[in-house]
Coordinates of C-alpha atoms in Angstrom, one line a residue:
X1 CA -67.4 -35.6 93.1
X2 CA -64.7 -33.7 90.8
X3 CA -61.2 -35.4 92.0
X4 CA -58.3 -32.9 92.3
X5 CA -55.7 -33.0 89.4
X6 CA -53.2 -34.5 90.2
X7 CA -51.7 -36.0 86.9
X8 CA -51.6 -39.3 88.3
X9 CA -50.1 -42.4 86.1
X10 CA -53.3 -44.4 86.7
X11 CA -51.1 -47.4 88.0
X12 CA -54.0 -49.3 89.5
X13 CA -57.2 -49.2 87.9
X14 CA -59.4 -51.8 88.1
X15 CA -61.6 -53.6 85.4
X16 CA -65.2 -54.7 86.6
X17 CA -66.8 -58.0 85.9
X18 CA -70.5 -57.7 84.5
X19 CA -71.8 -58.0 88.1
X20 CA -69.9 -55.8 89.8
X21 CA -71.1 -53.5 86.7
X22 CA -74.4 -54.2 87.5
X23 CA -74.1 -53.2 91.2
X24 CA -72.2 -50.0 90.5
X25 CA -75.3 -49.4 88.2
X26 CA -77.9 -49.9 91.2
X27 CA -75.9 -47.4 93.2
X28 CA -75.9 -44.9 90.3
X29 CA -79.5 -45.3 89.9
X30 CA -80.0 -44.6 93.6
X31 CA -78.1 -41.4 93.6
X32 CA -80.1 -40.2 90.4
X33 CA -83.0 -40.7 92.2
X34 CA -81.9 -38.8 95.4
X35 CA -80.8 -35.9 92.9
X36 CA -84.5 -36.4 91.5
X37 CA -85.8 -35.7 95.3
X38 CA -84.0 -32.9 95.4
X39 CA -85.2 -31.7 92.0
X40 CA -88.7 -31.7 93.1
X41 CA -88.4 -29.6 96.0
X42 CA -86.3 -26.8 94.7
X43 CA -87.4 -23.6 94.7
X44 CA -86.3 -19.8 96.3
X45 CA -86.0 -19.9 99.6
X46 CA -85.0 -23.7 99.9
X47 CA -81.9 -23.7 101.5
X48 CA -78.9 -25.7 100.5
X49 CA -79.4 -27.8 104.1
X50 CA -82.5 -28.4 103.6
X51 CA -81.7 -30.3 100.5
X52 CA -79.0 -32.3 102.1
X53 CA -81.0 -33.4 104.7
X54 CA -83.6 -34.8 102.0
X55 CA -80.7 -36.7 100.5
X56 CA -79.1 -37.7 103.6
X57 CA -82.5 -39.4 104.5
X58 CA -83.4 -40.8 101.4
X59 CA -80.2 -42.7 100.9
X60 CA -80.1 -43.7 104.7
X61 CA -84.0 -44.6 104.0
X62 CA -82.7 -47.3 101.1
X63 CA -80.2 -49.0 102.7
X64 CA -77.0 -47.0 101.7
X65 CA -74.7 -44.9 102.7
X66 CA -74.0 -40.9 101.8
X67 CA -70.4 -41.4 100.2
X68 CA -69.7 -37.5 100.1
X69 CA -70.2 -37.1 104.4
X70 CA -66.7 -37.5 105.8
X71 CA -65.0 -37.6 102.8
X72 CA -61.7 -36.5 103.7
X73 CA -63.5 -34.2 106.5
X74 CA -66.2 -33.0 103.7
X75 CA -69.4 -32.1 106.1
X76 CA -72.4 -32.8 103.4
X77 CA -74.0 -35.7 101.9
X78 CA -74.3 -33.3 98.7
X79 CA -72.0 -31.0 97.0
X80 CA -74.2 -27.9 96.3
X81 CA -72.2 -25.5 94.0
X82 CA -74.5 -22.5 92.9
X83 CA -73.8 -19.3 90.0
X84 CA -69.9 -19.1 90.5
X85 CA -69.3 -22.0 92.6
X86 CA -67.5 -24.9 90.3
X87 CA -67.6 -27.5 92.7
X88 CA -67.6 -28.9 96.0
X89 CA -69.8 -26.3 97.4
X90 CA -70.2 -27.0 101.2
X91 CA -74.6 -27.1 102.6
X92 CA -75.1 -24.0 104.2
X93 CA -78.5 -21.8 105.2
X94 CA -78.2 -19.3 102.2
X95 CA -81.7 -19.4 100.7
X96 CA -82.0 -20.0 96.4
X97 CA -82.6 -17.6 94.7
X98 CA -85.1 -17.7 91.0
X99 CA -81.6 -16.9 89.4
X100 CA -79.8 -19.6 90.3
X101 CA -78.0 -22.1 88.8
X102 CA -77.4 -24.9 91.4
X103 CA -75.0 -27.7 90.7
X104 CA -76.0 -30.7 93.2
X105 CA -73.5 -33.7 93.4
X106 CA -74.1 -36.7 94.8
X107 CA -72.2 -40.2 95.6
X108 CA -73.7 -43.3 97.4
X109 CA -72.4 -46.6 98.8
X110 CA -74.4 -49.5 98.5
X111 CA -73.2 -53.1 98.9
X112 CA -70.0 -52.1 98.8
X113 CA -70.3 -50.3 95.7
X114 CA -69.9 -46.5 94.8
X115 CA -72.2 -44.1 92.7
X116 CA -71.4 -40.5 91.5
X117 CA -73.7 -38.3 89.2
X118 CA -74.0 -34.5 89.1
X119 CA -76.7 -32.0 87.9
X120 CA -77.1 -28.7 87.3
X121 CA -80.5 -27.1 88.1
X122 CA -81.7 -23.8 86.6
X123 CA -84.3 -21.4 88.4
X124 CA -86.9 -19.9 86.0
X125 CA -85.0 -16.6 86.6
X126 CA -81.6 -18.1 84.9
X127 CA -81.2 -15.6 81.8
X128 CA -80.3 -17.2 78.3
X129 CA -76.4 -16.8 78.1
X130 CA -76.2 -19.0 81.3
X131 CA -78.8 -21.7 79.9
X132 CA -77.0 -22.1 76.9
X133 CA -73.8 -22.6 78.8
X134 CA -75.8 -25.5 80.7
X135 CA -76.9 -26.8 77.4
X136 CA -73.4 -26.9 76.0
X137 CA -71.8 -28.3 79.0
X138 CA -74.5 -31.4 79.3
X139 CA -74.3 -31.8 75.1
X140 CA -70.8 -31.8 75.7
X141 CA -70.6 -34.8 78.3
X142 CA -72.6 -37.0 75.9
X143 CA -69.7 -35.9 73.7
X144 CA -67.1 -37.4 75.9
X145 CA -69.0 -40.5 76.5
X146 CA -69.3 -41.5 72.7
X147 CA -65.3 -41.6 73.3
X148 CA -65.3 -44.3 76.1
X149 CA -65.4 -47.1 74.0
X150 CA -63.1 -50.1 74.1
X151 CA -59.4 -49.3 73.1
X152 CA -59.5 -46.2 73.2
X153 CA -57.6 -43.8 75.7
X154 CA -58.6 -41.1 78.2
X155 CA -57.2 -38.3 75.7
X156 CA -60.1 -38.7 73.6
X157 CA -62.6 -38.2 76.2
X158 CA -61.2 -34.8 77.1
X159 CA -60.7 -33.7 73.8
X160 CA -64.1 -34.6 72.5
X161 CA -65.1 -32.5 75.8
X162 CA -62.3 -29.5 75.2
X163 CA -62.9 -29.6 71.3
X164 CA -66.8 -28.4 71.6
X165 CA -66.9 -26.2 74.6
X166 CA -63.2 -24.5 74.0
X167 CA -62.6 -24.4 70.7
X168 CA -66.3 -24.6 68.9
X169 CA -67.8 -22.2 72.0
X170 CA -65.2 -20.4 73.8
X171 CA -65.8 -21.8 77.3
X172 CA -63.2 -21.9 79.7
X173 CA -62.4 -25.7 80.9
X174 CA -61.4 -26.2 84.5
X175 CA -57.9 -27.9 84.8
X176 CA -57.5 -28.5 88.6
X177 CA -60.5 -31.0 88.7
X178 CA -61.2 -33.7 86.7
X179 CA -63.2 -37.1 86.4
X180 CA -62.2 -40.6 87.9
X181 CA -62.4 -44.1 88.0
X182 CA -65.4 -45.6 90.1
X183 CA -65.7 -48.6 91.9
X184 CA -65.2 -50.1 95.3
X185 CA -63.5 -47.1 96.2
X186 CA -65.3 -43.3 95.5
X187 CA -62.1 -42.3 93.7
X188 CA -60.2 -44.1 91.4
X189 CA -57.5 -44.6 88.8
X190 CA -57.9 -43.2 86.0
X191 CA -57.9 -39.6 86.2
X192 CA -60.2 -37.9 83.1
X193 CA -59.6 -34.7 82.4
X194 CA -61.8 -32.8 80.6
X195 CA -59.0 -31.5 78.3
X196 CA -56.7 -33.4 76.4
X197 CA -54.8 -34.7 73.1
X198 CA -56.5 -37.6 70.6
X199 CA -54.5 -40.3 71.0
X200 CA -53.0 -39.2 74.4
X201 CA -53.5 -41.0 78.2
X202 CA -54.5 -44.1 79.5
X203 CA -55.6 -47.1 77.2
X204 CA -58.9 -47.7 78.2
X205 CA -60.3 -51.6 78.0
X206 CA -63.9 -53.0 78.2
X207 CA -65.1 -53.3 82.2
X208 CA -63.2 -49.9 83.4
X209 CA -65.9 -47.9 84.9
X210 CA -65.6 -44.1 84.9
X211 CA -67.0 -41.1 86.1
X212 CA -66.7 -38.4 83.2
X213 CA -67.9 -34.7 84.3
X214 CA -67.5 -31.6 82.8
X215 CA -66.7 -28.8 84.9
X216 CA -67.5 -25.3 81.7
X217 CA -67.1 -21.8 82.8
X218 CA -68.7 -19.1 81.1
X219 CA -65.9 -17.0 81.4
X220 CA -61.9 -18.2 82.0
X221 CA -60.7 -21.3 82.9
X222 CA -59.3 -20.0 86.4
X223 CA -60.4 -21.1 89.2
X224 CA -59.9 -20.2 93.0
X225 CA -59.5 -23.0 96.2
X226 CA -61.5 -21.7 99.1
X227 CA -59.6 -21.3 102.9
X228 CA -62.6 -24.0 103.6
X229 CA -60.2 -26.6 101.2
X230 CA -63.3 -27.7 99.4
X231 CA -65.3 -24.7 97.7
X232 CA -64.0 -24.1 94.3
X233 CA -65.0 -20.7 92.4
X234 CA -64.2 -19.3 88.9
X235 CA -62.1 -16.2 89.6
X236 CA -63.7 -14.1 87.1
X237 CA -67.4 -14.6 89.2
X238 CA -68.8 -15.9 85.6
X239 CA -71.2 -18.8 86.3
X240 CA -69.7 -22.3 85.7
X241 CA -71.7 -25.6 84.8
X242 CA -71.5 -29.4 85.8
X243 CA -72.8 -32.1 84.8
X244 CA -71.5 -35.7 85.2
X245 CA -72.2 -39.6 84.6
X246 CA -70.8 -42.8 85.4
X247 CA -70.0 -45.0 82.5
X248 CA -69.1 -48.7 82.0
X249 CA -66.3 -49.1 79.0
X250 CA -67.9 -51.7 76.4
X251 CA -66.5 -52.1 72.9
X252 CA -69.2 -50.5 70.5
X253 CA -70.8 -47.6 72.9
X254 CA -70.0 -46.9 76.8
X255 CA -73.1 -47.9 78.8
X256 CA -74.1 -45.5 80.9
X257 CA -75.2 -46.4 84.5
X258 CA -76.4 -43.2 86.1
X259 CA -79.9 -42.1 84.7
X260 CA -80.7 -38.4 84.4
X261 CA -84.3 -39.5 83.5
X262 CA -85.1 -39.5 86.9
X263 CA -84.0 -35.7 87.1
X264 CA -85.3 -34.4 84.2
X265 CA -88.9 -35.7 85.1
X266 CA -88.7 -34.2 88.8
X267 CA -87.3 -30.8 86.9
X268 CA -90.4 -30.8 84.3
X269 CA -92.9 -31.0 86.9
X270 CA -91.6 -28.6 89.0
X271 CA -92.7 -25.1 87.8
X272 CA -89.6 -23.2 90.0
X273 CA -87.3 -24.6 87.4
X274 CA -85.9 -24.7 84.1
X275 CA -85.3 -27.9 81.7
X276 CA -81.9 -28.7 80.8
X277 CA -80.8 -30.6 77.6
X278 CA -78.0 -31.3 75.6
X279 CA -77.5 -29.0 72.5
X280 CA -76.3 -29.7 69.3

């Protein structure tokens, strides 16, 4: 879940042991799968309840706990955030359509530990300007993970992020929401903005685990806040794309501990939908 910009000083962030790594891991992998439930079912006419419920059960049905429901009054176990919605999309009854782009969120809590990992799933319908602005965004979150590598500092996550959407592709790159810290608690510090200076923010140290998630519009970077106080749009109505993982800070390559293989084999065998993957 995209944590509001706040340009905090990341006073307290907290460096994980291996096996606290390790169980932040099993809750990632949990809330991959759950996204993977919901990739199988997807199709028009699935509503965006009907899809929560699935995850709401799954996650009860393993133990866990839906980290997203009664988060600061938030009503879902998933964030569903379709076409012009950035994030934070509230479950309603409005039935998918076959040109949809649907962005599903999810977070679990398991042992004590949190997960968060995001997805963006195309109908067959999506045309091919939008599918290459999924492709970009997802290449370009592999682009900010090669940066969270031991002693180096949050500014060269988001510029590695900014640098090939903005400036090689001409997205616009949300500012008001931006990726975290995750641990024992959902949110925390640091903040990780997906735009940035080299060199810039937070030091960044082996164990710090981090949820880094791209949030592209097609169009501007403006967004709008719904009255709801969750739903964010784009305010041009262009689509916008998210995709997100949650990474472990080791000193040669991050380790990634959410695993989109779970998805991306639910998305190829179902024929409602497109596949997704990072371009070059």
């Amino acid at each position: 879940m995209g944590l509001f910009n706040t340009g905090g000083k990341g006073k307290h962030m907290f460096y994980k042991t291996a096996a606290e790594i390790e169980m932040i891991r099993k809750s990632c992998h949990l809330v991959c799968q759950t996204l993977a439930e919901v990739g199988k079912i997807l199709k028009p006419g699935v509503t965006g309840n009907d899809i929560d419920k699935l995850a709401e059960e799954f996650i009860l049905d393993h133990g866990a706990k839906p980290a997203f429901k009664g988060y600061r009054g938030f009503s879902g176990t998933l964030c569903i955030s379709f076409n012009e919605i950035v994030v934070h999309g509230i479950p309603t009854n409005r039935e998918f359509k076959e040109t949809d782009i649907i962005s599903v969120d999810c977070g679990v809590e398991w042992d004590g530990f949190f997960g968060d990992a995001a997805f963006t799933f195309p109908m067959t319908g999506v045309d091919e300007k939008t599918m290459e602005l999924l492709s970009i965004t997802y290449r370009s979150l592999y682009k900010g993970i090669e940066k969270a590598v031991h002693g180096n500092r949050v500014g060269d996550i988001s510029y590695a992020i900014q640098e090939y959407t903005n400036h090689q592709h001409g997205y616009g790159v949300v500012r008001e929401l931006v990726g975290h810290g995750v641990g024992r608690s959902l949110h925390e510090d640091p903040e990780v903005p997906n735009f940035g200076k080299r060199g810039k923010g937070h030091l960044i140290l082996e164990g710090l685990v981090i949820a880094i998630e791209p949030m592209i519009n097609m169009g501007r970077q403006d967004v709008h806040q719904h009255d709801d106080g969750w739903t964010i749009t784009t305010k041009d109505m262009k689509p916008s794309a998210h995709f997100e993982h949650t990474v472990a800070v080791k000193k040669r390559e991050a380790d990634i501990l959410s695993d989109h293989s779970y998805i991306l084999e639910a998305v190829k065998n179902n024929a409602a939908l497109q596949t997704v993957l990072p371009k070059n």
